[in-house]
């Protein structure tokens, strides 16, 4: 894997590696094994990693928080691959939200749809 040029590239490169592992043997690739097991197995792993991150944050140790965040992000990328999605789509959504108040964003999602 070449050194990515920007932070966005790290996710894109890793997503490409994950996508390439789909065709690998589940006996020889952790990612292939996880993708082969399906959505429920991936969701379970994402949940486990999220819990480990929460526990690390409760302990307040920066190195562990970083380590567990990396694990969660990695498994989230596997989840995106499972659904044919790319990290750039998530980054685009975050960019769309830039400058929008979190309270306004929440209110917009909670509001009933407009009448026809």
PDB file of C-alpha atoms in Angstrom:
ATOM      1  CA  UNK A   1       0.000   0.000   0.000  1.00  0.00           C
ATOM      2  CA  UNK A   2       1.479   3.375  -1.035  1.00  0.00           C
ATOM      3  CA  UNK A   3       1.531   6.258   1.423  1.00  0.00           C
ATOM      4  CA  UNK A   4      -1.721   8.191   1.000  1.00  0.00           C
ATOM      5  CA  UNK A   5      -1.426  11.856   0.049  1.00  0.00           C
ATOM      6  CA  UNK A   6      -4.165  13.098   2.386  1.00  0.00           C
ATOM      7  CA  UNK A   7      -6.358  11.946   5.235  1.00  0.00           C
ATOM      8  CA  UNK A   8      -9.191  11.255   2.774  1.00  0.00           C
ATOM      9  CA  UNK A   9      -6.870   8.984   0.806  1.00  0.00           C
ATOM     10  CA  UNK A  10      -6.180   6.763   3.818  1.00  0.00           C
ATOM     11  CA  UNK A  11      -9.833   5.753   3.927  1.00  0.00           C
ATOM     12  CA  UNK A  12     -10.064   5.380   0.152  1.00  0.00           C
ATOM     13  CA  UNK A  13      -6.950   3.196  -0.049  1.00  0.00           C
ATOM     14  CA  UNK A  14      -8.075   1.046   2.860  1.00  0.00           C
ATOM     15  CA  UNK A  15     -11.541   0.696   1.300  1.00  0.00           C
ATOM     16  CA  UNK A  16      -9.912  -0.491  -1.936  1.00  0.00           C
ATOM     17  CA  UNK A  17      -7.887  -3.088  -0.042  1.00  0.00           C
ATOM     18  CA  UNK A  18     -11.026  -4.267   1.758  1.00  0.00           C
ATOM     19  CA  UNK A  19     -12.915  -4.494  -1.560  1.00  0.00           C
ATOM     20  CA  UNK A  20     -10.083  -6.501  -3.106  1.00  0.00           C
ATOM     21  CA  UNK A  21     -10.199  -8.984  -0.244  1.00  0.00           C
ATOM     22  CA  UNK A  22     -13.820  -9.894  -1.069  1.00  0.00           C
ATOM     23  CA  UNK A  23     -12.495 -12.257  -3.757  1.00  0.00           C
ATOM     24  CA  UNK A  24      -9.963 -13.844  -1.385  1.00  0.00           C
ATOM     25  CA  UNK A  25     -10.411 -17.141   0.371  1.00  0.00           C
ATOM     26  CA  UNK A  26     -12.120 -16.831   3.775  1.00  0.00           C
ATOM     27  CA  UNK A  27      -9.427 -19.224   5.012  1.00  0.00           C
ATOM     28  CA  UNK A  28      -6.689 -16.748   4.113  1.00  0.00           C
ATOM     29  CA  UNK A  29      -8.230 -13.327   4.698  1.00  0.00           C
ATOM     30  CA  UNK A  30      -9.915 -11.956   7.804  1.00  0.00           C
ATOM     31  CA  UNK A  31     -11.885  -9.468   5.692  1.00  0.00           C
ATOM     32  CA  UNK A  32     -13.001 -12.175   3.253  1.00  0.00           C
ATOM     33  CA  UNK A  33     -14.080 -14.330   6.187  1.00  0.00           C
ATOM     34  CA  UNK A  34     -16.088 -11.496   7.722  1.00  0.00           C
ATOM     35  CA  UNK A  35     -17.720 -10.566   4.406  1.00  0.00           C
ATOM     36  CA  UNK A  36     -18.476 -14.241   3.745  1.00  0.00           C
ATOM     37  CA  UNK A  37     -20.219 -14.559   7.131  1.00  0.00           C
ATOM     38  CA  UNK A  38     -22.532 -11.717   6.131  1.00  0.00           C
ATOM     39  CA  UNK A  39     -24.151  -8.627   7.525  1.00  0.00           C
ATOM     40  CA  UNK A  40     -25.032  -9.966  10.972  1.00  0.00           C
ATOM     41  CA  UNK A  41     -21.421 -10.979  11.674  1.00  0.00           C
ATOM     42  CA  UNK A  42     -20.170  -7.592  10.490  1.00  0.00           C
ATOM     43  CA  UNK A  43     -22.741  -5.758  12.610  1.00  0.00           C
ATOM     44  CA  UNK A  44     -21.752  -7.812  15.637  1.00  0.00           C
ATOM     45  CA  UNK A  45     -18.104  -6.889  15.092  1.00  0.00           C
ATOM     46  CA  UNK A  46     -18.936  -3.181  14.672  1.00  0.00           C
ATOM     47  CA  UNK A  47     -20.928  -3.337  17.911  1.00  0.00           C
ATOM     48  CA  UNK A  48     -18.051  -5.036  19.735  1.00  0.00           C
ATOM     49  CA  UNK A  49     -15.581  -2.446  18.500  1.00  0.00           C
ATOM     50  CA  UNK A  50     -17.899   0.430  19.468  1.00  0.00           C
ATOM     51  CA  UNK A  51     -18.217  -1.024  22.967  1.00  0.00           C
ATOM     52  CA  UNK A  52     -14.435  -1.385  23.243  1.00  0.00           C
ATOM     53  CA  UNK A  53     -14.056   2.261  22.210  1.00  0.00           C
ATOM     54  CA  UNK A  54     -16.546   3.362  24.860  1.00  0.00           C
ATOM     55  CA  UNK A  55     -14.648   1.368  27.486  1.00  0.00           C
ATOM     56  CA  UNK A  56     -11.325   2.876  26.385  1.00  0.00           C
ATOM     57  CA  UNK A  57     -12.822   6.358  26.558  1.00  0.00           C
ATOM     58  CA  UNK A  58     -14.134   5.688  30.052  1.00  0.00           C
ATOM     59  CA  UNK A  59     -10.560   4.773  31.063  1.00  0.00           C
ATOM     60  CA  UNK A  60      -9.341   8.001  29.448  1.00  0.00           C
ATOM     61  CA  UNK A  61      -6.163   6.538  27.953  1.00  0.00           C
ATOM     62  CA  UNK A  62      -5.417   8.325  24.690  1.00  0.00           C
ATOM     63  CA  UNK A  63      -3.433   5.475  23.098  1.00  0.00           C
ATOM     64  CA  UNK A  64      -6.261   2.994  23.711  1.00  0.00           C
ATOM     65  CA  UNK A  65      -8.885   5.446  22.435  1.00  0.00           C
ATOM     66  CA  UNK A  66      -6.907   5.849  19.201  1.00  0.00           C
ATOM     67  CA  UNK A  67      -6.383   2.080  18.867  1.00  0.00           C
ATOM     68  CA  UNK A  68     -10.051   1.263  19.422  1.00  0.00           C
ATOM     69  CA  UNK A  69     -11.200   4.075  17.124  1.00  0.00           C
ATOM     70  CA  UNK A  70      -9.003   2.618  14.378  1.00  0.00           C
ATOM     71  CA  UNK A  71     -10.590  -0.806  14.937  1.00  0.00           C
ATOM     72  CA  UNK A  72     -14.085   0.694  14.792  1.00  0.00           C
ATOM     73  CA  UNK A  73     -13.326   2.664  11.640  1.00  0.00           C
ATOM     74  CA  UNK A  74     -11.815  -0.415   9.985  1.00  0.00           C
ATOM     75  CA  UNK A  75     -14.845  -2.556  10.721  1.00  0.00           C
ATOM     76  CA  UNK A  76     -17.139   0.276   9.634  1.00  0.00           C
ATOM     77  CA  UNK A  77     -15.301   0.267   6.293  1.00  0.00           C
ATOM     78  CA  UNK A  78     -15.987  -3.480   6.045  1.00  0.00           C
ATOM     79  CA  UNK A  79     -19.674  -2.706   6.703  1.00  0.00           C
ATOM     80  CA  UNK A  80     -19.678  -0.059   3.968  1.00  0.00           C
ATOM     81  CA  UNK A  81     -18.134  -2.608   1.563  1.00  0.00           C
ATOM     82  CA  UNK A  82     -20.854  -5.102   2.468  1.00  0.00           C
ATOM     83  CA  UNK A  83     -23.433  -2.596   1.226  1.00  0.00           C
ATOM     84  CA  UNK A  84     -21.459  -1.389  -1.802  1.00  0.00           C
ATOM     85  CA  UNK A  85     -20.810   2.017  -0.248  1.00  0.00           C
ATOM     86  CA  UNK A  86     -17.607   4.061  -0.213  1.00  0.00           C
ATOM     87  CA  UNK A  87     -16.069   6.177   2.539  1.00  0.00           C
ATOM     88  CA  UNK A  88     -16.190   9.153   0.155  1.00  0.00           C
ATOM     89  CA  UNK A  89     -19.994   9.011   0.413  1.00  0.00           C
ATOM     90  CA  UNK A  90     -19.751   9.368   4.196  1.00  0.00           C
ATOM     91  CA  UNK A  91     -17.202  12.168   3.831  1.00  0.00           C
ATOM     92  CA  UNK A  92     -19.555  13.933   1.404  1.00  0.00           C
ATOM     93  CA  UNK A  93     -22.363  13.690   3.969  1.00  0.00           C
ATOM     94  CA  UNK A  94     -20.095  15.149   6.646  1.00  0.00           C
ATOM     95  CA  UNK A  95     -19.121  17.956   4.248  1.00  0.00           C
ATOM     96  CA  UNK A  96     -22.810  18.621   3.562  1.00  0.00           C
ATOM     97  CA  UNK A  97     -23.370  19.034   7.292  1.00  0.00           C
ATOM     98  CA  UNK A  98     -20.422  21.405   7.717  1.00  0.00           C
ATOM     99  CA  UNK A  99     -21.608  24.742   9.020  1.00  0.00           C
ATOM    100  CA  UNK A 100     -25.045  23.380   9.911  1.00  0.00           C
ATOM    101  CA  UNK A 101     -25.947  23.561  13.568  1.00  0.00           C
ATOM    102  CA  UNK A 102     -26.211  20.117  15.122  1.00  0.00           C
ATOM    103  CA  UNK A 103     -29.479  21.198  16.704  1.00  0.00           C
ATOM    104  CA  UNK A 104     -30.834  22.373  13.335  1.00  0.00           C
ATOM    105  CA  UNK A 105     -29.740  19.107  11.688  1.00  0.00           C
ATOM    106  CA  UNK A 106     -31.504  17.086  14.380  1.00  0.00           C
ATOM    107  CA  UNK A 107     -34.662  19.226  14.099  1.00  0.00           C
ATOM    108  CA  UNK A 108     -34.723  18.758  10.319  1.00  0.00           C
ATOM    109  CA  UNK A 109     -34.550  14.972  10.725  1.00  0.00           C
ATOM    110  CA  UNK A 110     -37.240  15.010  13.427  1.00  0.00           C
ATOM    111  CA  UNK A 111     -39.704  17.245  11.581  1.00  0.00           C
ATOM    112  CA  UNK A 112     -42.702  15.618   9.907  1.00  0.00           C
ATOM    113  CA  UNK A 113     -42.575  15.568   6.099  1.00  0.00           C
ATOM    114  CA  UNK A 114     -44.230  18.539   4.382  1.00  0.00           C
ATOM    115  CA  UNK A 115     -47.823  18.093   3.238  1.00  0.00           C
ATOM    116  CA  UNK A 116     -48.342  17.644  -0.521  1.00  0.00           C
TER     117      UNK A 116
END
